[in-house]
mmCIF file of C-alpha atoms in Angstrom:
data_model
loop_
_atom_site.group_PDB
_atom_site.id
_atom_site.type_symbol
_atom_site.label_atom_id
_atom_site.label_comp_id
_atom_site.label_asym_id
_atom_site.label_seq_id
_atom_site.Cartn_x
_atom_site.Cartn_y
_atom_site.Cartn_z
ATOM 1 C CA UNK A 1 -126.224 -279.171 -218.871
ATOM 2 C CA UNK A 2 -124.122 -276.634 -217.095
ATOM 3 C CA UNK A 3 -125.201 -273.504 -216.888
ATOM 4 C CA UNK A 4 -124.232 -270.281 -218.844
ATOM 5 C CA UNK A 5 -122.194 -266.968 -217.506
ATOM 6 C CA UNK A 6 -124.866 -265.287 -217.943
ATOM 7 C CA UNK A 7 -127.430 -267.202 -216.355
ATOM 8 C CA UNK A 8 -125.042 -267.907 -213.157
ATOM 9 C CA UNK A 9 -124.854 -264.079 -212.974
ATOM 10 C CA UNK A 10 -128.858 -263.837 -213.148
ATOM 11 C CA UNK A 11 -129.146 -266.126 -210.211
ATOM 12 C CA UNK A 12 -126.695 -264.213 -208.675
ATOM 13 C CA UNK A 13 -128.951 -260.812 -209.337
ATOM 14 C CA UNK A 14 -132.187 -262.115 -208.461
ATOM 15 C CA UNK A 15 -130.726 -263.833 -204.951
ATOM 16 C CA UNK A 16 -129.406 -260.369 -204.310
ATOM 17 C CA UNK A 17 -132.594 -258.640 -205.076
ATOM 18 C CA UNK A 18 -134.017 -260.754 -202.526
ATOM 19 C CA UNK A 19 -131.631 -260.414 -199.856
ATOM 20 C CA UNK A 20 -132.067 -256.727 -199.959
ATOM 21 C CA UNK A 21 -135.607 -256.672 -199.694
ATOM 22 C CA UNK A 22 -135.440 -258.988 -196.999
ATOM 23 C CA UNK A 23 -132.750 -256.215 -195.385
ATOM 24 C CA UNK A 24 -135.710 -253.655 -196.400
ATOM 25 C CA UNK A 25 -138.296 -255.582 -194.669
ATOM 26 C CA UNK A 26 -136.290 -255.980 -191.929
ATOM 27 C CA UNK A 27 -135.040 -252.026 -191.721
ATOM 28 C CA UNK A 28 -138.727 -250.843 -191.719
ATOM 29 C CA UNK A 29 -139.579 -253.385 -189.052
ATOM 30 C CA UNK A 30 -137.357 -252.168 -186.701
ATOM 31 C CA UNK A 31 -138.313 -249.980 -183.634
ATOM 32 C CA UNK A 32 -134.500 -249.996 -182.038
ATOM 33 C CA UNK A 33 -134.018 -246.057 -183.099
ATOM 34 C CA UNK A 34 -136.378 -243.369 -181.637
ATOM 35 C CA UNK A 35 -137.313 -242.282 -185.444
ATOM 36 C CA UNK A 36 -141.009 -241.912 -184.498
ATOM 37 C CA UNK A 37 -143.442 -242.764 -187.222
ATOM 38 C CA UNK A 38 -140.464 -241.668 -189.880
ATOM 39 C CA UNK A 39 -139.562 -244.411 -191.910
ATOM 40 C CA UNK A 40 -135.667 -244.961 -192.543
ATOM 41 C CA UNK A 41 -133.860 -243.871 -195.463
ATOM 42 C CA UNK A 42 -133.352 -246.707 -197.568
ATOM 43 C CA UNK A 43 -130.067 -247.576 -200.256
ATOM 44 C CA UNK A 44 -130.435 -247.188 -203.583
ATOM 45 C CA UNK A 45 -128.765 -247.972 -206.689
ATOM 46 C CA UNK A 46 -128.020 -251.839 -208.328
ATOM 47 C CA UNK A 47 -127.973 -254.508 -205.546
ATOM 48 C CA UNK A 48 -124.812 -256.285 -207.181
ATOM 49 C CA UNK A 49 -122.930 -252.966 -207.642
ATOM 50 C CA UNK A 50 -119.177 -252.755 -208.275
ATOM 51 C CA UNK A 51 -118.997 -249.317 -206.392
ATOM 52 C CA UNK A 52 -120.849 -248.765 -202.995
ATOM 53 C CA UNK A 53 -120.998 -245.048 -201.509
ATOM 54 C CA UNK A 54 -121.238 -244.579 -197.832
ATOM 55 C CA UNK A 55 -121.829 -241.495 -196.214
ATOM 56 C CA UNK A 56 -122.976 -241.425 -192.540
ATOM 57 C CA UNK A 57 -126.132 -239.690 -191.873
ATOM 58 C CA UNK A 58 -129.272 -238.745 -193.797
ATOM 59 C CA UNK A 59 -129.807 -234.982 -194.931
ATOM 60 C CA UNK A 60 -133.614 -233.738 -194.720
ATOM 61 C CA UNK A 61 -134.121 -234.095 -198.240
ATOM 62 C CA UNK A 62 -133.451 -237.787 -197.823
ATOM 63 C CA UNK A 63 -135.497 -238.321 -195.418
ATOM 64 C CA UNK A 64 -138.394 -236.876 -196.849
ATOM 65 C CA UNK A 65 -138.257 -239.581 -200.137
ATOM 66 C CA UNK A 66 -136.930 -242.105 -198.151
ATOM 67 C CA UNK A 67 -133.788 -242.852 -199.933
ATOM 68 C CA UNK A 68 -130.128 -242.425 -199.412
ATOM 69 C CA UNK A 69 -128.526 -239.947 -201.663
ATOM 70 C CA UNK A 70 -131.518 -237.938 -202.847
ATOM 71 C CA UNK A 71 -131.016 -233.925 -203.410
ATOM 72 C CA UNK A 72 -128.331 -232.127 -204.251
ATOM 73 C CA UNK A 73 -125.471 -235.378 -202.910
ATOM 74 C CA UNK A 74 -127.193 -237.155 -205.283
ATOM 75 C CA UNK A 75 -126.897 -234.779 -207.956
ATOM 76 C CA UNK A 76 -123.703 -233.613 -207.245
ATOM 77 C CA UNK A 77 -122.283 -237.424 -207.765
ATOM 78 C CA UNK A 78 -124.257 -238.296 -210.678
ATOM 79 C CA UNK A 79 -121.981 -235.551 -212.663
ATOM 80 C CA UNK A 80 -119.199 -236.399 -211.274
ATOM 81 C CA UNK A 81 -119.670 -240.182 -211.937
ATOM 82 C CA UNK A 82 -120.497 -239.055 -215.690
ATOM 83 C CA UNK A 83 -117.303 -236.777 -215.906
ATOM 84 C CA UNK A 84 -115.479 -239.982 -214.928
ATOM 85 C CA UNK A 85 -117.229 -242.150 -217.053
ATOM 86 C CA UNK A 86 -118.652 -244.292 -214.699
ATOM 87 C CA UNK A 87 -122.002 -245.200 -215.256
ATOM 88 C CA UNK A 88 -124.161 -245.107 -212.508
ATOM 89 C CA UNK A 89 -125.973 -248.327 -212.969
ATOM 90 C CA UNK A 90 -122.904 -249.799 -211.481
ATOM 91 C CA UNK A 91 -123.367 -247.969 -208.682
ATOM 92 C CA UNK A 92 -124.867 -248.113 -205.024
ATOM 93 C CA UNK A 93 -125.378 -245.855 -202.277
ATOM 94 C CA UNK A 94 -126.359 -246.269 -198.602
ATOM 95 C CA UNK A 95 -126.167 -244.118 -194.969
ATOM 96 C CA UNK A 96 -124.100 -245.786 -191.762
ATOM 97 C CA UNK A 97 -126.868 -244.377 -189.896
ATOM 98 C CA UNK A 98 -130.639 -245.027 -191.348
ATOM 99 C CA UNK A 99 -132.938 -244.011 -188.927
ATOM 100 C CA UNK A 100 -134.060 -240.186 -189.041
ATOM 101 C CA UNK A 101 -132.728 -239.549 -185.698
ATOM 102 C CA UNK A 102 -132.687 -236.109 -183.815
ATOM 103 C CA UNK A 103 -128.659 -236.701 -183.408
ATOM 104 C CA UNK A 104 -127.249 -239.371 -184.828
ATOM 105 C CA UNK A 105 -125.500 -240.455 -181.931
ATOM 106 C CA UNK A 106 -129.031 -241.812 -181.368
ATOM 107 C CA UNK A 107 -129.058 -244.483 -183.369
ATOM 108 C CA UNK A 108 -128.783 -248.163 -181.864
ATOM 109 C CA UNK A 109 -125.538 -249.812 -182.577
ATOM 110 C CA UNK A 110 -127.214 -252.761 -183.687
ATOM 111 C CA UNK A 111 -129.026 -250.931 -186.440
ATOM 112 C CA UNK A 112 -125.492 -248.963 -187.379
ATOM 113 C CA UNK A 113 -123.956 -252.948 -187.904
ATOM 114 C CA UNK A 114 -126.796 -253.795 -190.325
ATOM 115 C CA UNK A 115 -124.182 -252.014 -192.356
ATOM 116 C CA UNK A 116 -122.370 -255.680 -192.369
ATOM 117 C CA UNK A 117 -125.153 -257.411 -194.077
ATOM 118 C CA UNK A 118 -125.546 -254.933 -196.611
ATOM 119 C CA UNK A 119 -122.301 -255.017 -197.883
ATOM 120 C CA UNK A 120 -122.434 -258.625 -197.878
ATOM 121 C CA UNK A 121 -125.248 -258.372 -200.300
ATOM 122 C CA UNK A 122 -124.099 -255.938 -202.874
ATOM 123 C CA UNK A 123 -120.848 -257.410 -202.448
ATOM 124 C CA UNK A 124 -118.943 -253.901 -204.212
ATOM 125 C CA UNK A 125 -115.785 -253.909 -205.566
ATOM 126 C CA UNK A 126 -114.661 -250.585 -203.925
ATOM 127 C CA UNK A 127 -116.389 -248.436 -200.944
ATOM 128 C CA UNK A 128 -116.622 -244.689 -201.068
ATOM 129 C CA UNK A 129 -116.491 -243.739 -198.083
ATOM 130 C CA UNK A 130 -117.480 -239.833 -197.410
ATOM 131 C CA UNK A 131 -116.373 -238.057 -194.186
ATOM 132 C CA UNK A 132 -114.783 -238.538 -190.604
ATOM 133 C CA UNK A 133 -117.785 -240.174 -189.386
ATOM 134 C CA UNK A 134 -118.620 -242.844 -192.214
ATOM 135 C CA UNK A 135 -114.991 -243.955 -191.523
ATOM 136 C CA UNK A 136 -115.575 -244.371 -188.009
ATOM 137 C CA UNK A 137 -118.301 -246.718 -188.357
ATOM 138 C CA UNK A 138 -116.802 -248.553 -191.377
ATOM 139 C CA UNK A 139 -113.614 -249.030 -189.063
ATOM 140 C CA UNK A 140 -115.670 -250.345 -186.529
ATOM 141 C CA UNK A 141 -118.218 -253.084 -188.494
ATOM 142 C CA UNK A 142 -115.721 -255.696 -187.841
ATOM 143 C CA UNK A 143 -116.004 -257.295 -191.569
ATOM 144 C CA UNK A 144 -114.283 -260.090 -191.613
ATOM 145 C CA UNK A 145 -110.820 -260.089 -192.759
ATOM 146 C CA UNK A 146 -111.215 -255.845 -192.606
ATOM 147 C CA UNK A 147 -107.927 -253.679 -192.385
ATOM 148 C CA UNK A 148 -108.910 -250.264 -190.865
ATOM 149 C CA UNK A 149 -108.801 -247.473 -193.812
ATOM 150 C CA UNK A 150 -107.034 -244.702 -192.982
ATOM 151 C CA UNK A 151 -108.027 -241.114 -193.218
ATOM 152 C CA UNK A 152 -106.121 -239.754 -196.328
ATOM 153 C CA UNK A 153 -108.289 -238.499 -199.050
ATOM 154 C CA UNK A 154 -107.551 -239.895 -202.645
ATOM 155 C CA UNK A 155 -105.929 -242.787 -201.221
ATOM 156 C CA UNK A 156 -107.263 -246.299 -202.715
ATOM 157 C CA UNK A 157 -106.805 -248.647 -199.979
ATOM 158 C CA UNK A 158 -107.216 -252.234 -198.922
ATOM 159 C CA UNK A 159 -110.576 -252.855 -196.980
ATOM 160 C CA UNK A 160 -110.374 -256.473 -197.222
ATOM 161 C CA UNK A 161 -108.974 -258.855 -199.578
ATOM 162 C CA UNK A 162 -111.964 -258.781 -202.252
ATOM 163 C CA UNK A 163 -112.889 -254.800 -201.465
ATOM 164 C CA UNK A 164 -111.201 -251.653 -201.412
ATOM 165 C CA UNK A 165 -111.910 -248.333 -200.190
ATOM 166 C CA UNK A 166 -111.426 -244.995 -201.009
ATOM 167 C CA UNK A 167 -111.672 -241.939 -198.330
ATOM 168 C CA UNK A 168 -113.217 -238.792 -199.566
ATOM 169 C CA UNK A 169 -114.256 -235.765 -198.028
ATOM 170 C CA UNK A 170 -118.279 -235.540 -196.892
ATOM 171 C CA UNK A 171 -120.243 -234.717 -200.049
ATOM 172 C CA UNK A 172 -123.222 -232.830 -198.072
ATOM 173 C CA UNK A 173 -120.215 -230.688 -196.556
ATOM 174 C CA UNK A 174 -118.444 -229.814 -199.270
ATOM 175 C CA UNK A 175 -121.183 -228.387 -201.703
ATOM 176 C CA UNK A 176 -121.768 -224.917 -200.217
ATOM 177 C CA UNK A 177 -117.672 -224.109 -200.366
ATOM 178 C CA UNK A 178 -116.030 -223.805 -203.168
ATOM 179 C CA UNK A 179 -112.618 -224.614 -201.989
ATOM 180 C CA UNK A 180 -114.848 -227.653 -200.456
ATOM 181 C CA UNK A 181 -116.074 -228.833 -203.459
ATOM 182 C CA UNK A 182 -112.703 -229.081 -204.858
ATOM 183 C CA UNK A 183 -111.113 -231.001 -202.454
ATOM 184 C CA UNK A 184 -113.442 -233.208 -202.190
ATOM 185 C CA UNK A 185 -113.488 -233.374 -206.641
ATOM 186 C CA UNK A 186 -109.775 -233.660 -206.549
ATOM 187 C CA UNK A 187 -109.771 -237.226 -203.846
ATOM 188 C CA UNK A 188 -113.556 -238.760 -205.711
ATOM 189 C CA UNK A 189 -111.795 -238.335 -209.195
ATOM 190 C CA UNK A 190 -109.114 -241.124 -208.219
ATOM 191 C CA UNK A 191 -112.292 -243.269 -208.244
ATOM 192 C CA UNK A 192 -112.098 -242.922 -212.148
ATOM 193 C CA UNK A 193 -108.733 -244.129 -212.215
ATOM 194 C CA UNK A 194 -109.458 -246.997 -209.862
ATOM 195 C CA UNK A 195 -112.657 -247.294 -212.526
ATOM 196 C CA UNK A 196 -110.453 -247.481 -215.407
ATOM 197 C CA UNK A 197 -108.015 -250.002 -214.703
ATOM 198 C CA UNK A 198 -110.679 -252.474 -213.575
ATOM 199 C CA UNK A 199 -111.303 -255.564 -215.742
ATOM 200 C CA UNK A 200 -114.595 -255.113 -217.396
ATOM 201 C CA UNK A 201 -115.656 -259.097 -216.333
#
């Protein structure tokens, strides 16, 4: 008897559970980065998400819990994901760069392309991604059948043919500015219209 929907997209869930804590396992194996005895930051959010945030590097707070988007960029997005009615269960976040490194130009390029595999898992609809930096590496990971996004905020562009991507400012520099914070408000908010125009299936 052939399967239902929703039982297709259960498999699909619990094989992307795995996946990621196979990535996890992998992440906290690792001994590429000089991160000491700190353990990377980790993603967080649903592993099948529609929406994938990428910012670059991890902020102290983050590294003290151990996962991406803690502290006030994590905050600061869950209002602004509520003001654009996107819930954030549909919704995953993750660092180009997950070792606590001293300078993040420290950070082994092979750990940086892990990047690759972890999109492949959540398989997003749309990447956020969040400052000059996160753009570099995303415009370097070679996905397959990638377009390189270009650096105008606001923009919703073609990343490949399944994913697209929208350039905003960096959240962790625009929160202490007010001028800042709206700039980078006035290019996340076309994420809502992106949101709303998306087939709910």
């Amino acid at each position: 008897m052939p399967a239902t929907d929703d039982e297709i997209r259960e498999k699909y869930l619990e094989r992307a559970i795995r996946e990621l804590n196979h990535f996890t396992r992998d992440l906290q194996g690792c001994n590429s980065c000089p991160r000491g005895n700190l353990m990377p930051v980790l993603g967080s959010g649903h592993p099948q998400a529609d929406v994938l945030l990428l910012k670059h590097a991890p902020t102290p707070a983050e590294v003290e819990e151990g996962v991406a988007f803690y502290g006030r960029a994590g905050t600061a997005l869950m209002k602004s994901l509520k003001r654009l009615d996107i819930d954030p269960l549909v919704v995953y976040g993750t660092l180009c760069v997950k070792c606590p490194v001293a300078d993040s130009s420290l950070a082994a390029p092979e750990c940086v392309a892990r990047l690759v595999e972890e999109i492949a898992i959540v398989q997003p609809k749309i990447v956020v991604v969040m400052g000059p930096e996160a753009l570099d590496v995303l415009n370097e990971l070679q996905l397959p059948l990638a377009r390189e996004v270009r650096e105008e905020y606001g923009m919703i562009q073609h990343l490949t043919p399944s994913v697209d991507a929208l350039y905003v400012p960096d959240i962790d520099r625009s929160l202490d500015e007010e001028s800042a914070k709206r700039e980078f408000w006035r290019a996340f908010r076309v994420l809502g219209e992106w949101w709303s125009e998306f087939p709910p299936y």
